[in-house]
Coordinates of C-alpha atoms in Angstrom, one line a residue:
M220 CA 67.7 15.1 39.5
A221 CA 68.0 14.9 35.5
L222 CA 65.0 13.6 34.0
I223 CA 64.4 12.2 30.6
D224 CA 62.5 13.6 27.8
P225 CA 58.9 12.2 28.1
N226 CA 58.2 13.2 24.4
Y227 CA 59.1 9.9 22.5
I228 CA 58.8 10.7 18.7
D229 CA 59.4 7.7 16.4
R230 CA 61.3 8.9 13.3
G231 CA 61.9 5.7 11.3
E232 CA 65.7 5.4 11.5
L233 CA 67.1 1.8 12.2
R234 CA 68.1 1.1 15.8
E235 CA 70.3 -1.4 17.6
Q236 CA 67.5 -3.7 18.4
D237 CA 66.6 -3.9 14.6
M238 CA 70.3 -5.6 14.0
V239 CA 69.1 -9.1 14.2
S240 CA 70.0 -11.6 11.5
L241 CA 67.4 -12.7 8.9
Q242 CA 67.9 -16.3 10.6
E243 CA 67.3 -15.2 14.2
Y244 CA 64.1 -13.0 13.1
L245 CA 62.5 -15.6 11.1
A246 CA 63.2 -18.1 14.1
A247 CA 61.5 -16.1 16.3
S248 CA 58.1 -17.1 14.6
D249 CA 56.0 -16.4 17.8
R250 CA 56.1 -12.8 18.6
A251 CA 54.3 -13.6 21.9
I252 CA 57.3 -14.8 23.4
P253 CA 59.2 -11.6 24.3
D254 CA 63.1 -11.8 23.9
R255 CA 63.9 -10.0 26.8
R256 CA 67.7 -9.4 26.3
R257 CA 66.5 -6.4 23.7
G258 CA 63.7 -4.2 22.3
M259 CA 61.5 -6.0 19.6
P260 CA 63.0 -5.9 16.4
F261 CA 61.1 -2.8 13.8
F262 CA 59.3 -1.5 16.8
S263 CA 57.5 1.2 15.9
G264 CA 55.0 3.8 16.8
R265 CA 53.2 3.8 20.3
E266 CA 54.3 7.7 21.1
A267 CA 51.4 7.8 23.8
E268 CA 52.1 4.7 25.6
L269 CA 55.9 5.3 25.7
G270 CA 55.2 9.1 27.0
A271 CA 53.2 7.5 29.7
F272 CA 56.1 5.1 30.8
R273 CA 58.6 7.8 30.9
H274 CA 56.4 10.2 32.8
M275 CA 56.0 6.9 35.0
V276 CA 59.9 7.0 35.3
N277 CA 60.3 10.7 35.8
G278 CA 58.3 10.2 38.9
I279 CA 60.3 7.2 40.5
A280 CA 63.3 9.4 39.7
L281 CA 61.4 12.3 41.9
K282 CA 60.8 9.8 44.7
R283 CA 57.0 10.0 43.7
K284 CA 56.7 6.2 44.2
A285 CA 52.6 6.1 44.7
N286 CA 52.3 6.9 41.1
A287 CA 54.6 4.3 39.8
T288 CA 52.4 2.3 38.2
I289 CA 51.3 1.5 34.6
A290 CA 48.6 -1.2 33.6
I291 CA 48.3 -1.9 29.7
E292 CA 45.6 -4.1 28.3
G293 CA 44.5 -5.3 25.0
P294 CA 43.2 -8.1 23.0
P295 CA 45.5 -10.9 21.5
G296 CA 48.0 -9.5 18.8
A297 CA 47.6 -5.9 20.0
G298 CA 51.4 -5.5 20.6
K299 CA 51.5 -6.2 24.5
S300 CA 54.6 -8.3 24.1
A301 CA 56.4 -5.5 21.9
L302 CA 55.4 -2.9 24.1
L303 CA 56.6 -4.7 27.2
C304 CA 60.1 -5.6 25.4
Q305 CA 60.4 -1.9 24.5
F306 CA 59.7 -0.6 28.0
M307 CA 62.5 -2.9 29.3
E308 CA 64.7 -1.5 26.5
E309 CA 64.2 1.9 27.9
L310 CA 64.9 0.9 31.3
R311 CA 68.5 -0.4 30.2
Q312 CA 69.5 2.5 28.5
L313 CA 68.9 4.9 31.4
P314 CA 71.6 6.4 33.7
P315 CA 71.6 5.3 37.2
V316 CA 69.2 7.4 39.6
G317 CA 69.2 8.7 43.1
D318 CA 71.8 9.8 45.7
P319 CA 73.7 7.1 46.2
P320 CA 72.8 6.2 42.3
R321 CA 70.9 3.1 41.7
R322 CA 71.0 1.2 38.4
W323 CA 67.9 0.4 36.6
L324 CA 66.9 -3.1 36.1
P325 CA 63.8 -4.7 34.4
V326 CA 62.5 -8.2 35.8
F327 CA 60.4 -10.0 33.8
M328 CA 57.5 -11.8 35.7
D329 CA 54.3 -13.8 35.1
G330 CA 51.4 -12.4 36.4
A331 CA 50.4 -15.9 38.0
S332 CA 53.4 -15.8 40.3
A333 CA 53.0 -11.9 41.0
M334 CA 51.3 -12.0 44.4
S335 CA 53.8 -14.3 46.2
P336 CA 56.2 -11.6 47.8
D337 CA 58.9 -14.5 48.0
E338 CA 58.7 -15.5 44.4
I339 CA 58.7 -11.8 43.5
M340 CA 62.0 -11.4 45.5
R341 CA 63.9 -14.6 44.0
T342 CA 62.9 -13.5 40.8
A343 CA 64.5 -10.3 41.5
D344 CA 67.6 -11.7 42.9
K345 CA 67.9 -13.9 40.0
A346 CA 67.6 -11.0 37.7
I347 CA 70.7 -9.4 39.5
A348 CA 72.9 -12.3 39.5
R349 CA 72.2 -12.5 36.0
Q350 CA 73.1 -8.7 35.3
L351 CA 76.3 -8.7 37.5
A352 CA 77.3 -12.0 35.5
K353 CA 76.7 -10.1 32.0
D354 CA 78.8 -7.0 33.5
V355 CA 81.7 -9.5 33.9
L356 CA 81.3 -10.7 30.4
D357 CA 81.0 -7.1 28.9
S358 CA 84.0 -5.6 31.4
P359 CA 87.5 -5.0 29.6
P360 CA 90.3 -6.5 31.5
D361 CA 91.2 -3.6 33.7
Q362 CA 87.5 -3.9 35.1
E363 CA 87.0 -7.6 35.1
G364 CA 88.2 -8.1 39.0
A365 CA 86.1 -5.3 40.3
K366 CA 82.8 -6.8 38.2
F367 CA 83.9 -10.2 39.3
S368 CA 83.9 -9.3 43.0
A369 CA 80.7 -7.6 42.9
L370 CA 79.0 -10.9 41.3
I371 CA 80.9 -13.3 43.9
E372 CA 79.7 -10.9 46.9
F373 CA 76.0 -11.3 45.6
V374 CA 75.9 -15.3 44.7
G375 CA 77.7 -15.7 47.9
G376 CA 80.5 -18.1 46.4
R377 CA 84.3 -17.9 45.9
G378 CA 86.1 -17.8 42.8
R379 CA 89.9 -17.0 41.3
I380 CA 89.9 -13.9 39.3
E381 CA 91.3 -16.3 36.0
S382 CA 87.8 -17.9 36.0
A383 CA 85.9 -14.6 36.3
K384 CA 84.5 -15.2 32.5
S385 CA 83.5 -19.1 33.1
V386 CA 81.7 -18.4 36.4
A387 CA 80.1 -15.2 34.7
K388 CA 78.7 -17.6 32.0
E389 CA 77.9 -20.4 34.4
V390 CA 75.5 -17.7 36.2
L391 CA 74.1 -16.6 32.7
D392 CA 73.4 -20.5 31.4
R393 CA 71.9 -21.4 35.0
G394 CA 70.1 -18.5 36.2
G395 CA 72.3 -17.8 39.1
S396 CA 71.3 -17.5 42.7
A397 CA 71.9 -15.7 45.9
F398 CA 72.9 -15.2 49.2
G399 CA 74.6 -18.6 49.8
I400 CA 73.1 -20.6 47.1
G401 CA 75.8 -19.8 44.9
V402 CA 78.1 -20.8 41.8
G403 CA 81.8 -20.2 43.4
A404 CA 84.4 -22.9 44.7
K405 CA 82.6 -22.7 48.2
N406 CA 79.5 -21.4 49.2
R407 CA 78.7 -19.2 52.6
S408 CA 76.0 -20.5 54.6
P409 CA 72.6 -19.2 53.8
P410 CA 70.9 -16.6 55.9
A411 CA 69.7 -18.1 59.1
S412 CA 66.2 -16.1 59.4
L413 CA 63.9 -14.3 57.2
A414 CA 64.9 -11.2 59.1
Q415 CA 68.5 -12.0 58.1
L416 CA 67.6 -12.2 54.5
A417 CA 65.5 -9.2 54.5
D418 CA 68.8 -7.3 55.8
L419 CA 70.9 -8.6 53.1
R420 CA 68.3 -7.7 50.4
E421 CA 67.8 -4.4 51.6
R422 CA 71.6 -4.0 51.5
V423 CA 72.2 -5.2 48.2
W424 CA 69.1 -4.1 46.5
S425 CA 69.8 -0.4 47.4
K426 CA 72.3 -0.2 44.4
W427 CA 69.5 -1.4 42.0
Q428 CA 66.1 0.5 40.9
I429 CA 63.8 -2.6 39.9
M430 CA 60.9 -2.4 37.8
L431 CA 58.7 -5.7 37.7
M432 CA 57.3 -6.2 34.1
V433 CA 54.0 -8.5 34.7
D434 CA 53.3 -10.3 31.7
E435 CA 49.6 -12.1 31.6
A436 CA 48.8 -10.0 34.5
Q437 CA 44.8 -11.0 34.1
R438 CA 46.3 -14.2 35.9
I439 CA 47.0 -12.2 39.1
T440 CA 44.1 -13.4 40.6
M441 CA 44.7 -17.3 40.1
Q442 CA 46.1 -17.4 43.7
P443 CA 49.3 -19.0 43.6
L444 CA 50.7 -20.7 46.7
G445 CA 52.0 -18.1 49.2
S446 CA 50.1 -15.3 47.6
H447 CA 49.1 -12.4 49.5
A448 CA 46.4 -9.8 48.5
G449 CA 47.7 -6.4 48.3
T450 CA 51.5 -7.3 47.4
L451 CA 51.5 -5.3 44.4
S452 CA 49.8 -2.5 46.0
S453 CA 52.3 -2.2 49.0
I454 CA 54.7 -2.3 46.0
H455 CA 53.8 0.6 44.2
Q456 CA 52.7 2.9 47.1
G457 CA 56.3 2.5 48.8
A458 CA 55.2 0.6 51.8
T459 CA 58.3 -1.6 51.6
P460 CA 61.8 -0.4 51.9
L461 CA 62.8 -2.1 48.5
N462 CA 63.4 0.2 45.3
L463 CA 60.7 -2.0 43.3
T464 CA 57.7 -0.7 41.2
F465 CA 55.9 -2.6 38.8
C466 CA 54.0 -2.2 35.0
A467 CA 51.3 -4.7 34.3
F468 CA 50.3 -6.1 30.7
G469 CA 47.5 -8.2 30.2
L470 CA 44.2 -9.1 28.1
P471 CA 40.8 -6.9 28.6
G472 CA 40.1 -7.5 32.4
T473 CA 43.4 -6.7 33.5
F474 CA 42.6 -3.6 35.4
S475 CA 39.6 -5.4 37.0
A476 CA 42.1 -8.0 37.8
L477 CA 44.3 -5.7 39.4
A478 CA 41.3 -4.4 41.6
E479 CA 40.7 -7.6 42.8
A480 CA 44.6 -8.2 43.9
G481 CA 44.3 -4.9 45.9
V482 CA 45.9 -2.5 43.7
S483 CA 43.6 0.4 44.6
R484 CA 45.8 3.0 43.1
A485 CA 46.1 2.7 39.5
A486 CA 45.6 6.1 38.3
S487 CA 43.0 6.4 35.1
D488 CA 46.0 8.2 33.2
R489 CA 48.2 5.3 33.8
S490 CA 45.5 2.8 32.3
I491 CA 46.2 2.2 28.6
D492 CA 43.7 0.2 26.4
L493 CA 46.0 -1.0 23.5
R494 CA 44.8 -1.4 19.9
G495 CA 46.1 -1.5 16.6
L496 CA 48.8 0.8 15.4
D497 CA 48.0 3.8 12.9
G498 CA 49.0 3.6 9.3
T499 CA 52.3 5.6 9.4
S500 CA 53.5 3.5 12.1
S501 CA 52.8 0.2 10.3
A502 CA 54.5 1.8 7.2
K503 CA 57.6 2.4 9.3
V504 CA 57.5 -1.2 11.0
I505 CA 57.9 -2.1 7.0
K506 CA 60.2 0.2 6.3
R507 CA 62.6 -0.5 9.1
C508 CA 62.4 -4.3 8.2
F509 CA 62.9 -4.0 4.2
A510 CA 66.0 -1.3 5.2
R511 CA 67.5 -3.9 7.6
Y512 CA 67.4 -6.9 5.1
G513 CA 68.3 -4.8 1.8
V514 CA 64.9 -5.1 0.3
I515 CA 64.5 -2.7 -2.9
D516 CA 60.9 -2.1 -2.8
D517 CA 58.9 -0.1 -5.7
G518 CA 55.9 0.2 -3.3
S519 CA 54.0 -2.5 -4.2
W520 CA 55.1 -5.0 -1.3
Q521 CA 54.6 -2.2 1.5
E522 CA 51.2 -1.3 -0.3
A523 CA 49.9 -5.2 -0.3
I524 CA 51.2 -5.7 3.3
L525 CA 49.4 -2.6 4.8
E526 CA 46.3 -3.7 3.2
R527 CA 46.1 -7.2 4.2
S528 CA 47.5 -6.4 7.7
A529 CA 45.0 -3.8 8.4
N530 CA 47.4 -2.3 10.8
W531 CA 47.3 -4.8 13.2
P532 CA 50.8 -6.1 14.7
Q533 CA 50.3 -9.7 14.8
H534 CA 49.2 -9.6 10.9
L535 CA 52.1 -7.2 10.4
S536 CA 54.6 -10.0 11.7
A537 CA 52.9 -13.0 10.0
Y538 CA 52.9 -11.1 6.7
L539 CA 56.6 -9.8 7.1
T540 CA 57.6 -13.1 8.1
A541 CA 56.0 -14.8 4.8
A542 CA 57.7 -11.9 2.9
L543 CA 61.0 -12.6 3.8
S544 CA 60.7 -16.5 3.7
V545 CA 59.5 -16.0 0.1
M546 CA 62.5 -13.5 -1.0
R547 CA 65.0 -15.7 0.5
E548 CA 63.6 -18.6 -1.4
H549 CA 64.0 -16.7 -4.6
A550 CA 67.4 -14.9 -4.0
G551 CA 68.9 -18.1 -2.0
S552 CA 70.6 -15.6 0.5
D553 CA 70.0 -14.2 3.8
E554 CA 71.0 -10.8 3.2
G555 CA 70.7 -7.8 0.5
F556 CA 67.5 -9.2 -1.0
G557 CA 67.4 -6.1 -3.6
S558 CA 64.2 -6.1 -5.9
P559 CA 62.1 -9.4 -5.4
P560 CA 60.6 -10.6 -8.4
E561 CA 57.2 -9.3 -9.3
D562 CA 55.5 -12.9 -9.5
S563 CA 56.9 -13.7 -5.6
L564 CA 54.3 -11.2 -4.3
A565 CA 51.1 -13.1 -4.8
Q566 CA 53.0 -16.2 -3.3
A567 CA 54.2 -14.0 -0.3
I568 CA 50.5 -12.9 0.5
E569 CA 49.2 -16.4 0.2
A570 CA 51.8 -17.5 2.7
G571 CA 50.8 -14.6 4.8
D572 CA 47.2 -15.7 4.6
R573 CA 47.8 -19.3 5.7
S574 CA 49.9 -18.0 8.9
R575 CA 46.9 -15.7 9.6
S576 CA 44.0 -18.5 9.2
S577 CA 46.2 -20.6 11.3
Y578 CA 46.3 -18.1 14.2
Y579 CA 42.6 -17.7 13.9
R580 CA 41.9 -21.4 14.0
R581 CA 43.8 -21.3 17.2
R582 CA 41.7 -18.5 18.6
I583 CA 38.3 -19.9 17.3
Q584 CA 39.1 -23.3 18.8
R585 CA 39.6 -21.7 22.4
L586 CA 36.4 -20.0 22.0
I587 CA 34.8 -23.2 21.2
E588 CA 36.5 -25.1 24.3
S589 CA 35.4 -22.3 26.6
S590 CA 31.8 -23.6 26.3
G591 CA 31.4 -26.7 24.2
G592 CA 30.5 -24.6 21.3
R593 CA 27.9 -22.0 22.5
H594 CA 30.0 -19.3 22.6
M595 CA 30.8 -19.7 18.5
K596 CA 26.6 -19.7 18.2
Y597 CA 26.6 -16.6 20.2
A598 CA 29.5 -14.9 18.2
K599 CA 27.9 -15.9 15.0
H600 CA 24.3 -14.2 16.0
L601 CA 26.3 -10.8 17.4
I602 CA 28.7 -10.4 14.8
P603 CA 26.4 -9.2 12.1
I604 CA 24.6 -6.8 14.4
L605 CA 28.4 -5.4 15.3
R606 CA 28.9 -5.0 11.7
G607 CA 25.6 -3.1 11.0
A608 CA 26.4 -0.9 13.8
G609 CA 30.0 0.0 12.5
G610 CA 31.8 -2.4 14.7
H611 CA 31.0 -0.9 18.2
L612 CA 28.2 -1.2 20.2
P613 CA 27.2 0.1 24.1
E614 CA 27.6 -2.7 26.4
D615 CA 23.8 -2.4 27.3
E616 CA 23.0 -2.6 23.6
I617 CA 25.0 -5.8 23.3
N618 CA 23.1 -7.2 26.3
D619 CA 20.0 -6.6 24.9
A620 CA 21.0 -8.2 21.6
L621 CA 21.9 -11.4 23.3
A622 CA 19.1 -11.4 25.9
S623 CA 16.6 -11.2 23.0
P624 CA 15.1 -14.0 20.7
P625 CA 16.3 -16.3 19.3
L626 CA 19.1 -16.8 21.9
R627 CA 17.2 -15.2 25.2
L628 CA 20.7 -15.8 27.2
N629 CA 20.3 -14.9 30.9
E630 CA 22.7 -12.5 32.6
T631 CA 25.0 -15.4 33.5
H632 CA 25.4 -16.7 30.2
I633 CA 25.9 -13.0 28.6
E634 CA 28.7 -12.4 31.3
A635 CA 30.7 -15.5 30.5
F636 CA 30.3 -15.3 26.9
L637 CA 31.5 -11.7 26.7
E638 CA 34.4 -12.6 29.0
A639 CA 35.2 -15.5 26.6
A640 CA 35.0 -13.0 23.4
K641 CA 37.2 -10.6 25.1
H642 CA 39.7 -13.0 26.0
S643 CA 39.9 -14.6 22.8
G644 CA 40.2 -11.2 21.1
L645 CA 36.9 -11.1 19.4
L646 CA 35.6 -8.3 21.6
A647 CA 37.3 -5.3 23.4
P648 CA 36.2 -2.7 25.5
G649 CA 35.9 0.9 24.1
D650 CA 35.1 4.5 25.2
Y651 CA 31.9 5.3 27.1
A652 CA 30.9 1.7 28.2
T653 CA 30.9 0.1 24.5
L654 CA 32.4 -2.8 23.1
H655 CA 34.1 -3.2 19.6
L656 CA 35.4 -5.9 17.0
A657 CA 38.9 -6.0 18.4
I658 CA 40.7 -7.7 15.6
P659 CA 40.4 -7.1 12.1
T660 CA 39.0 -10.0 10.0
F661 CA 38.5 -12.4 13.1
A662 CA 34.8 -11.8 12.6
G663 CA 35.1 -12.8 9.1
H664 CA 36.9 -16.0 10.1
I665 CA 34.4 -16.8 12.6
L666 CA 31.7 -16.5 9.8
G667 CA 34.1 -18.9 7.4
E668 CA 34.6 -15.7 5.3
E669 CA 38.3 -16.4 3.8
P670 CA 39.3 -13.4 1.7
P671 CA 40.4 -14.5 -1.9
L672 CA 43.6 -14.1 -3.1
P673 CA 43.8 -11.3 -5.7
E674 CA 45.7 -11.3 -9.1
R675 CA 47.2 -7.8 -8.4
A676 CA 48.8 -6.5 -5.0
S677 CA 46.6 -3.3 -5.6
A678 CA 43.6 -5.0 -5.2
L679 CA 44.2 -6.6 -2.1
E680 CA 41.7 -6.3 0.9
P681 CA 42.1 -6.2 4.7

């Protein structure tokens, strides 16, 4: 069995996923909504995380299905969506696995639906239909007939070969369906029983190795209609005959939510606490972006963006978007900016500051709404204590600080506040039962500390 190299190294070159137009890049201003058609543009770093994912994929190829689980948690803006997209991109590029060969298929799913077996199956069916439709649209004329037959067999309709492209496009546009609810000229009767449907799925799914990418996985304990505790556990332990595994992405608390949902074998080396990028990876994000859009930088723009964003993925996105928008305004063009005017840098940083401040205002509002304002009071008390300790403290010392005067919080109120602080992005768990300030500058915004706009890029502070 041919395995893939688990040693991912980011060498900083432009890749196919980076080749988006400036208009498309700027339009996707909310990076929290992943583009599941491709990896996130200018993705950089995350060697350890991608290495763990590749080890998991190799385990599936070797039929070690019980180890095929990764759970990734991190505060808002840490880059979970970007990593999810990159995992999907990795799968799309892999050759088939097994004998007979199975094609890899990443399937995006919301955590609130991931405990419903029926919803999981329907989501996977739709993903298969869409991939088969894409095969038709991408196929050369001499292969179109075979590709179209595979699509029609799956969705259960009939169609003329001369309409192959139009039928495939309709499946992509509408999402498609399967097993008797199709898009052809005439649908066959749907399965008469659940057993018949299960047999159909086992036969058709045998051609695919399906990987669920569960986003917002902390929501998995919301108990949607038709949910079953242990659904994901049975998937990753191989109790079902289907070639189905999963990765989970969510806010702090996701590991606990998975345990409550019955996932009992999430190995510690597959549990990843996602934090900010390192400086080298952040610099590669900017260099990739500038190389794509023809920006000639003497280093001042990169230095300013690096210092202002403090290696936080969401900040990098905000400042790059602001910088490119200002460059386009000055150049009057969408491509090939060259050397941007020196006096436009301060304008770009100011625009990035506004974007970042708006982001934090939304976070602060959620913190306020979680308690009618009490949690903001607790945060303002705790932040100076954490800062004085270098930004992180053991959880028991944080509990003592909140239980002591002047707050005197009881255990229930402390637990509720710490949960809200983790979900808002203020705090994140660290090593050895510690908590730390998760997002650079969030604490300053809570305290009303807006950093001044400097006169020179070299004077920028994160």
